[in-house]
Amino acid sequence: DAKTTQPPSMDCAEGRAANLPCNHSTISGNEYVYWYRQIHSQGPQYIIHGLKNNETNEMASLIITEDRKSSTLILPHATLRDTAVYYCIVRVPNTGTASKLTFGTGTRLQVTL
Amino acid sequence: EAGVAQSPRYKIIEKRQSVAFWCNPISGHATLYWYQQILGQGPKLLIQFQNNGVVDDSQLPKDRFSAERLKGVDSTLKIQPAKLEDSAVYLCASSLDGTGIRTEAFFGQGTRLTVV
């Protein structure tokens, strides 16, 4: 019952911006878009989330299209430490089964010198 | 603030034996999650609690897996009897949820289970 689609892998040169796309064409009006990443041998780490407005924090920026059917996670200056699997998830917090935090297969980002 | 604590970090058991994992979530977090992550795959949600209640356990193999959350705080996940295909990392996570806006989940380091 995957609600999101992501490319399986991407490469990015160190110092350049990494733009990771996510398709969520069946998103409902009250579902938020969450991004997590998982560095090798660690638990997933929260990055950012949003509903419809673009969001920015110290780690990344999240751009959500006006129709909310897709989004892009932007790492403005990728470093080797950003090499990880990135997961895009849609959910409605605090609402029972709709709040399930379900991971798909994600995008494996490789940052290279 | 202290993170999500899990123990043990590693466990090796023989098939048909039983095993239990323990999770202590971040203080005050209402929601607790258990995931199974098989090598090369994304985490698979086994069970999600909100306080004492179960939000979803649709992917928990209930013939061999059980989980409980005592007094809405700590949680244990048990496998009895274990099968070879249960070899995986078991991740626990917690989130504040409730009425707050802080809804991100924080993950523990996981328990790596090897069934031989």
mmCIF file of C-alpha atoms in Angstrom, chain A residues 7-63:
data_model
loop_
_atom_site.group_PDB
_atom_site.id
_atom_site.type_symbol
_atom_site.label_atom_id
_atom_site.label_comp_id
_atom_site.label_asym_id
_atom_site.label_seq_id
_atom_site.Cartn_x
_atom_site.Cartn_y
_atom_site.Cartn_z
ATOM 1 C CA PRO A 7 13.823 6.849 -7.638
ATOM 2 C CA PRO A 8 15.901 3.956 -6.288
ATOM 3 C CA SER A 9 19.214 5.781 -6.473
ATOM 4 C CA MET A 10 20.867 9.125 -7.197
ATOM 5 C CA ASP A 11 24.383 10.512 -7.270
ATOM 6 C CA CYS A 12 25.523 13.985 -6.263
ATOM 7 C CA ALA A 13 28.908 15.684 -6.232
ATOM 8 C CA GLU A 14 30.079 16.985 -2.897
ATOM 9 C CA GLY A 15 29.303 20.669 -2.439
ATOM 10 C CA ARG A 16 26.479 20.624 -4.959
ATOM 11 C CA ALA A 17 22.783 20.650 -4.154
ATOM 12 C CA ALA A 18 21.062 17.278 -3.948
ATOM 13 C CA ASN A 19 17.453 17.345 -5.134
ATOM 14 C CA LEU A 20 15.513 14.233 -4.177
ATOM 15 C CA PRO A 21 12.055 13.883 -5.744
ATOM 16 C CA CYS A 22 9.013 12.116 -4.344
ATOM 17 C CA ASN A 23 5.693 11.436 -6.013
ATOM 18 C CA HIS A 24 2.592 11.220 -3.817
ATOM 19 C CA SER A 25 -0.187 11.702 -6.332
ATOM 20 C CA THR A 26 -2.890 10.182 -4.101
ATOM 21 C CA ILE A 27 -2.137 12.377 -1.092
ATOM 22 C CA SER A 28 -5.199 13.525 0.797
ATOM 23 C CA GLY A 29 -5.806 17.028 2.068
ATOM 24 C CA ASN A 30 -4.757 16.389 5.656
ATOM 25 C CA GLU A 31 -1.703 14.242 4.982
ATOM 26 C CA TYR A 32 1.705 15.672 5.720
ATOM 27 C CA VAL A 33 4.878 14.845 3.804
ATOM 28 C CA TYR A 34 7.737 13.625 6.004
ATOM 29 C CA TRP A 35 11.336 12.953 5.060
ATOM 30 C CA TYR A 36 13.698 10.667 6.943
ATOM 31 C CA ARG A 37 17.122 9.348 6.102
ATOM 32 C CA GLN A 38 19.042 6.292 7.195
ATOM 33 C CA ILE A 39 22.788 6.276 7.268
ATOM 34 C CA HIS A 40 24.377 2.844 7.109
ATOM 35 C CA SER A 41 23.972 0.822 10.315
ATOM 36 C CA GLN A 42 21.984 3.535 12.080
ATOM 37 C CA GLY A 43 18.295 4.049 12.790
ATOM 38 C CA PRO A 44 16.351 6.435 10.554
ATOM 39 C CA GLN A 45 16.719 10.140 11.299
ATOM 40 C CA TYR A 46 13.996 12.742 10.874
ATOM 41 C CA ILE A 47 14.831 15.535 8.416
ATOM 42 C CA ILE A 48 11.788 17.702 7.783
ATOM 43 C CA HIS A 49 8.043 17.664 7.193
ATOM 44 C CA GLY A 50 5.367 19.902 5.714
ATOM 45 C CA LEU A 51 1.725 20.150 4.715
ATOM 46 C CA LYS A 52 1.550 22.571 1.796
ATOM 47 C CA ASN A 53 3.967 25.407 2.377
ATOM 48 C CA ASN A 54 7.639 25.080 1.630
ATOM 49 C CA GLU A 55 9.699 24.412 4.715
ATOM 50 C CA THR A 56 13.342 24.942 5.604
ATOM 51 C CA ASN A 57 15.411 23.943 8.596
ATOM 52 C CA GLU A 58 19.090 23.564 9.379
ATOM 53 C CA MET A 59 19.283 20.268 7.515
ATOM 54 C CA ALA A 60 17.264 20.755 4.337
ATOM 55 C CA SER A 61 14.484 22.446 2.412
ATOM 56 C CA LEU A 62 11.202 20.846 1.398
ATOM 57 C CA ILE A 63 9.417 22.078 -1.712
#
